Short mmCIF file of C-alpha atoms and ligand atoms in Angstrom, two decimals:
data_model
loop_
_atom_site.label_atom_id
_atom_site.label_comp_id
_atom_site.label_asym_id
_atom_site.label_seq_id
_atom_site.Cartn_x
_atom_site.Cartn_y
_atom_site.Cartn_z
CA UNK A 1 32.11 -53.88 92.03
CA UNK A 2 30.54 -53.07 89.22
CA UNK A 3 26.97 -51.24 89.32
CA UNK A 4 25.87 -53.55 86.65
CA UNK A 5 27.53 -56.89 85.35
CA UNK A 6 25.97 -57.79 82.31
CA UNK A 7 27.53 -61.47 80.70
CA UNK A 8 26.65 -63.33 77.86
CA UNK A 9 23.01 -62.80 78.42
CA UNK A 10 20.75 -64.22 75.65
CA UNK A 11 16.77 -63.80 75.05
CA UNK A 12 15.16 -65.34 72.20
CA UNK A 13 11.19 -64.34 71.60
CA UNK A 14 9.02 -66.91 70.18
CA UNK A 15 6.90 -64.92 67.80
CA UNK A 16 4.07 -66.05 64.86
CA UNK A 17 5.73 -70.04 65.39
CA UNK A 18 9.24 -68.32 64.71
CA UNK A 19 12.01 -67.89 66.72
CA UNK A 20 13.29 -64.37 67.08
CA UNK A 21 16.89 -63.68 68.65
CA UNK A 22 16.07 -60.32 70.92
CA UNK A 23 19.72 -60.23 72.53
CA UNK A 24 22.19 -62.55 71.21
CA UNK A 25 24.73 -62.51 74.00
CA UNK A 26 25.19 -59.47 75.69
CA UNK A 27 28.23 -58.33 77.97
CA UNK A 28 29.01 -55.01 79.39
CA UNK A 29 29.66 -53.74 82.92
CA UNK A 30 28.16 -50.32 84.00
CA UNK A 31 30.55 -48.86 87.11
CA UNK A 32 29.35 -46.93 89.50
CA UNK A 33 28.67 -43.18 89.43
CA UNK A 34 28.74 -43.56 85.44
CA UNK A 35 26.26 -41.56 83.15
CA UNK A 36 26.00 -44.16 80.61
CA UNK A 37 24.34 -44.26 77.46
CA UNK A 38 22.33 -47.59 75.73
CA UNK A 39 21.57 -46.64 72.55
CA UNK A 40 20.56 -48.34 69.05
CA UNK A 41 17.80 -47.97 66.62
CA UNK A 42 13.90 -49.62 67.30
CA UNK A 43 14.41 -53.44 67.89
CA UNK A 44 18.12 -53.52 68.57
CA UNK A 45 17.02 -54.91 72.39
CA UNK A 46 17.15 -52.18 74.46
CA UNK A 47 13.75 -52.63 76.14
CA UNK A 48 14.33 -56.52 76.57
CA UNK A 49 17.76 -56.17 78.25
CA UNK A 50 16.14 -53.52 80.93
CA UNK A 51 13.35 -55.72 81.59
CA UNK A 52 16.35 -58.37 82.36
CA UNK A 53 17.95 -56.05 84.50
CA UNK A 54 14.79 -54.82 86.58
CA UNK A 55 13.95 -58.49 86.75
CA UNK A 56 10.40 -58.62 85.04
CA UNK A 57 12.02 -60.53 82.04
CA UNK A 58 13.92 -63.65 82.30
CA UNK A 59 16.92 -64.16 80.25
CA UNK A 60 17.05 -67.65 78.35
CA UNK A 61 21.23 -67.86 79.43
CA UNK A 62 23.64 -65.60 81.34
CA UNK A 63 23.57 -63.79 84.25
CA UNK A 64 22.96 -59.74 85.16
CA UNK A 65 23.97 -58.73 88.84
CA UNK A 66 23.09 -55.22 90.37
CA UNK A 67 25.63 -54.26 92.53
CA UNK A 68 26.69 -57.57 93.18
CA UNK A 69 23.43 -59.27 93.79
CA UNK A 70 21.72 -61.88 90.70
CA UNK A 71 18.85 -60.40 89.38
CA UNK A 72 17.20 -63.55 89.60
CA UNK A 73 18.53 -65.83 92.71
CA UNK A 74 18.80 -62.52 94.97
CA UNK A 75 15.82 -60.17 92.92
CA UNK A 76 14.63 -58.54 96.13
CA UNK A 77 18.07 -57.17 97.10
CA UNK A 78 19.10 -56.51 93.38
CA UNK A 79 15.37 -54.91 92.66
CA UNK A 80 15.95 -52.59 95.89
CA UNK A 81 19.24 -51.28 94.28
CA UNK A 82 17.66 -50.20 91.20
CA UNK A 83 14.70 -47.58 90.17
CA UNK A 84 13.58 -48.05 86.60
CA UNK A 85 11.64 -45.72 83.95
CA UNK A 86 9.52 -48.05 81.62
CA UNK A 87 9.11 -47.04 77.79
CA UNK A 88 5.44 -47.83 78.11
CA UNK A 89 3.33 -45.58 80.63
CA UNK A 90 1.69 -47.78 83.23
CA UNK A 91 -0.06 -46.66 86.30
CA UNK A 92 -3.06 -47.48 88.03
CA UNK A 93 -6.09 -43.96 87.40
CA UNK A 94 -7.25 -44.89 90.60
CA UNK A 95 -4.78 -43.32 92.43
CA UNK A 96 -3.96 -39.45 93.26
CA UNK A 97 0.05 -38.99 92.18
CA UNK A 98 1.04 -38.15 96.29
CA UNK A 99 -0.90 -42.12 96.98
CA UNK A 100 0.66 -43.19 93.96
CA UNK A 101 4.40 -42.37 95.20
CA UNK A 102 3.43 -43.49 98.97
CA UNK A 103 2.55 -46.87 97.78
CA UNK A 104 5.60 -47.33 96.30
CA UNK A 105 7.57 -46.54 98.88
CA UNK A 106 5.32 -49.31 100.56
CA UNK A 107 5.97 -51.87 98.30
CA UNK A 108 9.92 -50.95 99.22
CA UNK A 109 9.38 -51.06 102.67
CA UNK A 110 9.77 -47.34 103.56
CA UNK A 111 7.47 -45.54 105.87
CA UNK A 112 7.42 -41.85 106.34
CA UNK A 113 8.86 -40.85 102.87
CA UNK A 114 7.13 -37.77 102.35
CA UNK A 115 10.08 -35.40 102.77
CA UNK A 116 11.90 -37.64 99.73
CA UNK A 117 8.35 -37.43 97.84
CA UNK A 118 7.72 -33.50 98.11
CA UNK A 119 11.14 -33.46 96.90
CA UNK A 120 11.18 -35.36 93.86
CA UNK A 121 7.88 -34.30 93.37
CA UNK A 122 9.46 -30.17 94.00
CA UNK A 123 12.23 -31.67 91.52
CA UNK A 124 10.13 -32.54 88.44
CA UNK A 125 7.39 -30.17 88.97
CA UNK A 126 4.92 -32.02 89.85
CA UNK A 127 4.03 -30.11 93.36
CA UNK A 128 0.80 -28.84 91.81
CA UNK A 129 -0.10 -32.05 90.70
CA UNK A 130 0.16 -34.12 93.77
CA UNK A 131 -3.76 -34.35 94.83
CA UNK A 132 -4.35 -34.75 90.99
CA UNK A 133 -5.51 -38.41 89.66
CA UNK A 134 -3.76 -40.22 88.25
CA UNK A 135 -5.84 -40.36 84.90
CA UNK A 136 -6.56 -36.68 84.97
CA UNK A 137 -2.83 -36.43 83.79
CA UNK A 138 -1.45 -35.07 80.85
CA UNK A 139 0.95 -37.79 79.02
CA UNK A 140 4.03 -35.53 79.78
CA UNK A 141 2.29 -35.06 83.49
CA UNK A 142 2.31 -39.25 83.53
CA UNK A 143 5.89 -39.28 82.73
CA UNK A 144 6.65 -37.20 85.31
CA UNK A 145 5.14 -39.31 88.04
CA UNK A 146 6.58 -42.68 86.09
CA UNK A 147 10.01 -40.96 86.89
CA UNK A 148 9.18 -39.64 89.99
CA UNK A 149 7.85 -43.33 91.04
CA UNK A 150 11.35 -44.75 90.04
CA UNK A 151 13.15 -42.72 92.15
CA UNK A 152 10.99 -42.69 95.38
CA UNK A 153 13.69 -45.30 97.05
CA UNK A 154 16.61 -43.42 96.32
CA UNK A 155 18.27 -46.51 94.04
CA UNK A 156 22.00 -45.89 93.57
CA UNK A 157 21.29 -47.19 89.94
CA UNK A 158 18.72 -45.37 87.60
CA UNK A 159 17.59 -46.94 84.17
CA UNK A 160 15.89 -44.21 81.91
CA UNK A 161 14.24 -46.53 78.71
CA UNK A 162 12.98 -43.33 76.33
CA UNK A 163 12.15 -40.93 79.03
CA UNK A 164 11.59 -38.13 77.04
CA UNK A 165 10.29 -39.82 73.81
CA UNK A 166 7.58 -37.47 73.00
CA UNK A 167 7.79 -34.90 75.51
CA UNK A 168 8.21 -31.10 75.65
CA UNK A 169 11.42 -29.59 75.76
CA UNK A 170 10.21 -28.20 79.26
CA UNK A 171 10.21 -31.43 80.92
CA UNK A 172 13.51 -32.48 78.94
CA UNK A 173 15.24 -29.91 80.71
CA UNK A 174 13.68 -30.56 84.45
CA UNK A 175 14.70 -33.98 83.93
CA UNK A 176 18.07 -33.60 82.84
CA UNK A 177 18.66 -30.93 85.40
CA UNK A 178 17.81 -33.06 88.17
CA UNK A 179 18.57 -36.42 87.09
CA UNK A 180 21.80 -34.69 86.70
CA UNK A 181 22.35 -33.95 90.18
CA UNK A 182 21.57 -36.89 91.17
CA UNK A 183 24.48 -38.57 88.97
CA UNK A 184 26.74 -35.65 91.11
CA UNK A 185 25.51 -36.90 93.89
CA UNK A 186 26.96 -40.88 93.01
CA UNK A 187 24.36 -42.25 91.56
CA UNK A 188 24.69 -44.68 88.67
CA UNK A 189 22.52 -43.85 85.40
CA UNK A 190 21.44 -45.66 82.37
CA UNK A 191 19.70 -43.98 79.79
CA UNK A 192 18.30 -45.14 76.16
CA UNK A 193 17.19 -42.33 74.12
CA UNK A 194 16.91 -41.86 70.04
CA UNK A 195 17.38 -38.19 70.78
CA UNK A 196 21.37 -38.53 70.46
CA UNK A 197 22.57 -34.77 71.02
CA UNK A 198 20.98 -35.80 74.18
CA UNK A 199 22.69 -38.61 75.00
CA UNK A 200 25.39 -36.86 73.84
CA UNK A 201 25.60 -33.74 76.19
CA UNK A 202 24.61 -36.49 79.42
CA UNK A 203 26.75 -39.62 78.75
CA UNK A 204 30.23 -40.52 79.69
CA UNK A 205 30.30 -43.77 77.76
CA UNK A 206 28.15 -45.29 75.74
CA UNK A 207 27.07 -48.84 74.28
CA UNK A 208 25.45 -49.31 70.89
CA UNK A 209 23.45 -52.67 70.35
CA UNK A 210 22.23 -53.95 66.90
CA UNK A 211 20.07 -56.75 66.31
CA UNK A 212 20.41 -58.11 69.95
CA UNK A 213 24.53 -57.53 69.76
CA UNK A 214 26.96 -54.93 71.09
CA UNK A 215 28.47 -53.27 68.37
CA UNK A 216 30.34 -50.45 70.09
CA UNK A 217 31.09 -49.70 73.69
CA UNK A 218 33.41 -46.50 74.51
CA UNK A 219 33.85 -43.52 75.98
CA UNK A 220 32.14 -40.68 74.22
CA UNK A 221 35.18 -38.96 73.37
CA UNK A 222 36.63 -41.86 71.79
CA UNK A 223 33.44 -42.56 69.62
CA UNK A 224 33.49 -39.44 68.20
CA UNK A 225 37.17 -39.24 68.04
CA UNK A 226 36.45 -42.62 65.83
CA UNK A 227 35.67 -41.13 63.19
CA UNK A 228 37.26 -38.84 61.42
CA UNK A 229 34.45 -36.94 60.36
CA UNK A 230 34.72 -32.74 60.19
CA UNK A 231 33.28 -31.83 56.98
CA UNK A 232 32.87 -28.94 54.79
CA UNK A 233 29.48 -28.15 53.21
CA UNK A 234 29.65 -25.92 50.46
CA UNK A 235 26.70 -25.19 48.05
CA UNK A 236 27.75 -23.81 44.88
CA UNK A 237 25.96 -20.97 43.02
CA UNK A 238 23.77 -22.48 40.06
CA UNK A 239 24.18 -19.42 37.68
CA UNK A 240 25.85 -20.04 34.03
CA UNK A 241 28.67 -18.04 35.96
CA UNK A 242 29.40 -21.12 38.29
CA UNK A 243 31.64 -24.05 37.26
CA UNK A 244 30.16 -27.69 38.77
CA UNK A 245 32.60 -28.91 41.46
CA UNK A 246 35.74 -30.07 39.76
CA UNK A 247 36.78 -33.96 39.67
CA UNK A 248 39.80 -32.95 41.74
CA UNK A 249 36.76 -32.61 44.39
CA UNK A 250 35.13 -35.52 43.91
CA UNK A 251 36.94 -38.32 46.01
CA UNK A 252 36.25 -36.15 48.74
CA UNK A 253 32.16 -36.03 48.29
CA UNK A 254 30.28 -37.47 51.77
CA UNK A 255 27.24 -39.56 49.72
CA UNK A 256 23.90 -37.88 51.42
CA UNK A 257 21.65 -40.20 52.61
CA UNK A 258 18.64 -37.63 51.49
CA UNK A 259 18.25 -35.82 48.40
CA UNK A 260 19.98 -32.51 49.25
CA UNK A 261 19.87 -29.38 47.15
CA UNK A 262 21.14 -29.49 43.87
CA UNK A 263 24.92 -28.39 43.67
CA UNK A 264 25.54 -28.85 47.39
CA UNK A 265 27.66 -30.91 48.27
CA UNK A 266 29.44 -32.37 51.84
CA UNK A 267 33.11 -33.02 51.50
CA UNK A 268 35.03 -35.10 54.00
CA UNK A 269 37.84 -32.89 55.99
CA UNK A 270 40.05 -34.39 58.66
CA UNK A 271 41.37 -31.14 60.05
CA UNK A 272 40.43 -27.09 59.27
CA UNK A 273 43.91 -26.56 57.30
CA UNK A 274 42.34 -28.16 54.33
CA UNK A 275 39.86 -26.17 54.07
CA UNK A 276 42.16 -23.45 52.63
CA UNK A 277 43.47 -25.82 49.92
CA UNK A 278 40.41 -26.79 48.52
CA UNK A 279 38.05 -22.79 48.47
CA UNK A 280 41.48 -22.31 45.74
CA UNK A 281 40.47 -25.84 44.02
CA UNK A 282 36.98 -24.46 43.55
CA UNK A 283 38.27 -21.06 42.97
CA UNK A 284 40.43 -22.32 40.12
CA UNK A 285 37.99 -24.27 38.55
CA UNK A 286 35.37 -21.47 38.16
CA UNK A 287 33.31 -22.63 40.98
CA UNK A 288 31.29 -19.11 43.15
CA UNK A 289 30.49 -20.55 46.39
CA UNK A 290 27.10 -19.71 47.69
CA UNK A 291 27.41 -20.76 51.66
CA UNK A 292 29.88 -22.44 53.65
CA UNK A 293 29.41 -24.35 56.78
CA UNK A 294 32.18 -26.84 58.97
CA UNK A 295 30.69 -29.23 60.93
CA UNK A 296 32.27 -31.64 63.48
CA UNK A 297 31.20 -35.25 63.72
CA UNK A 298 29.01 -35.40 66.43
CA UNK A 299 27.18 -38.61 68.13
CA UNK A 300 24.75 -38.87 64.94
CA UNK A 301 27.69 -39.43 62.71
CA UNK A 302 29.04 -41.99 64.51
CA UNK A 303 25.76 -44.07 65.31
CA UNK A 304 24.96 -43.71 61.48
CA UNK A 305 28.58 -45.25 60.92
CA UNK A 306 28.00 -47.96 62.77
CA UNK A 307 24.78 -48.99 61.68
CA UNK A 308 25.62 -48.46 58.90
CA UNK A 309 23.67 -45.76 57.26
CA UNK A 310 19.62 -45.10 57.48
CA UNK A 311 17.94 -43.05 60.09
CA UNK A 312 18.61 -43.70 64.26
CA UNK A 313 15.57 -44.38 65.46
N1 ADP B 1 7.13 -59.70 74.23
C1 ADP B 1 7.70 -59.89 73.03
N2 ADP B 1 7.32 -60.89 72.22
C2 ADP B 1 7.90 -61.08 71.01
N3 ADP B 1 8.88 -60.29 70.53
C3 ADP B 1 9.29 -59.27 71.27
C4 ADP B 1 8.74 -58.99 72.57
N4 ADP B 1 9.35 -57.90 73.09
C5 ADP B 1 10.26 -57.50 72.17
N5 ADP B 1 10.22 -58.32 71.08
C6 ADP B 1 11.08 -58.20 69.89
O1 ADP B 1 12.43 -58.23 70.34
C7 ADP B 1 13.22 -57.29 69.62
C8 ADP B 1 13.84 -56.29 70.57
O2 ADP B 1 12.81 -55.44 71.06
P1 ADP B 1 13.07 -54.33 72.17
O3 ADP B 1 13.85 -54.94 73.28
O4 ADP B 1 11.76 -53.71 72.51
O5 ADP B 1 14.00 -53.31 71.38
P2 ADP B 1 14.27 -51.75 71.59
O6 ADP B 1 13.85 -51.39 72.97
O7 ADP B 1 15.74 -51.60 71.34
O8 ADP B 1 13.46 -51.04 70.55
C9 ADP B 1 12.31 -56.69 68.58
O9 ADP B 1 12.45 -57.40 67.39
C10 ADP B 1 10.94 -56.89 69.18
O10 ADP B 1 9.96 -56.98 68.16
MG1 MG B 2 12.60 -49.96 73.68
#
């Protein structure tokens, strides 16, 4: 059984009198104990399809199940199975971040969780925080407690929309580690981020959604393997001395999507034995070679591939 069965699920917005397709039939299954990544630029419908999934959106066709219970016939039992990070951060100020935790066990139905709430709490480093209000918080502090909130039921599936959009590289790294452990430890994650070394280092697989569609779904291995993408940056000296980069060169010339210093250039490699051939190319033609730098595709590469060019967002 899957953790999450995603099929053909549709959403359509109505928005200023026009209709505007959000997710345009989605289907992917999430299996258990995977670190898996959603990922696509502002808009694509990443926010829409976790609000499906947690059940505080309704989907206009299709169906999501949570570990084998509807989302929307059997929400209690699917809503238990899952803890969720929103993108926005909502909280009631009233509330010191110890009550806030303890009422959400409440509304789960757990009593005497405070040995699970010191430890999240011990987990994201919020122990020093705990008798704090709520609105006395820090935004990074807030995040915290919006992740610490999600996991206060121990769900076997964890959705992550933007966690650490805007937050120090401190908290990054306490979340990671122990979000982590907990995917060691079986549980299921989801994550959306636009930070995609992240999602790189954490996911197994990953699906990429455009405009409301999937557009790639694969192990991360195999996306990157997709493309064939080493290259070879070489910026040439811009002395009289110097030679500009012969023709011979120029089938080979990656087009840069940003103005880059004059006479540097990226050239597409497949594998490090060509390098050789073409430092004699330039060398022939007169070319002195300033710097060199190899670089392997990495996740960037590919999303940009597939979206086909402009910045991830
Ligand atoms: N409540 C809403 N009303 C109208 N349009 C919405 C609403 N929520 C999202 N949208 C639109 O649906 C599309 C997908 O948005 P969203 O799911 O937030 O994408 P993502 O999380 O990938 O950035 C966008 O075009 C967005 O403007
Ligand atoms: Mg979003």
């Amino acid at each position: 059984m899957a953790a999450i069965q995603i099929s053909n699920v549709q959403k359509s917005y109505q928005s200023a009198g026009k209709k505007l397709q959000a997710l345009g039939g989605v289907s992917l299954a999430i299996e258990e104990g995977e670190f898996f990544g959603l990922l696509g630029p502002n808009g694509a419908g990443k926010t829409t399809l976790i609000s499906i999934i947690a059940g505080l959106n309704r989907a206009d066709s299709g169906q999501v199940l949570v570990q084998g219970h509807d989302v929307v016939r059997d929400y209690r039992a699917a809503r238990s199975k899952l803890g969720v990070v929103p993108q926005e951060l909502v909280f009631d100020p009233f509330f010191t971040v110890r009550e806030t935790l303890r009422l959400q066990s409440g509304y789960f139905g757990i009593k005497n969780n405070d040995a699970w709430i010191d430890e999240v709490m011990e987990n994201l480093d919020l122990t020093n925080k705990a008798d704090a209000n709520m609105r006395a918080l820090s935004g990074g502090m807030k995040r915290r407690v919006l992740v610490a909130q999600a996991l206060v039921h121990k769900p076997p599936v964890i959705i992550l929309d933007e966690p650490t959009a805007g937050v120090d590289v401190e908290l990054r790294q306490t979340l990671w580690k122990f979000i982590s452990r907990l995917n060691r430890e079986g549980h299921t994650i989801v994550l959306t981020t636009h930070y995609l070394e992240e999602a790189q280092a954490l996911c197994n697989r990953v699906a990429m959604l455009k405009a409301g569609k999937v557009v790639a779904l694969d192990t991360m291995s195999a996306l990157i393997k997709r493309i064939s993408g080493s290259q070879m940056k070489v910026q040439l000296a811009q002395s009289a001395l110097s030679a500009p980069l012969p023709s011979s060169l120029h089938n080979l010339i990656i087009p840069a999507d940003t103005q880059a210093e004059a006479n540097s250039f990226a050239l597409r490699i497949t594998n490090y034995a060509e390098v050789e051939p073409i430092l004699a190319n330039l060398r022939q033609a007169g070319c002195v070679v300033e710097d060199l730098q190899l670089q392997q595709a990495d996740l960037e590469d590919v999303f940009l591939q597939i979206m086909g060019g402009g910045n991830p967002q």
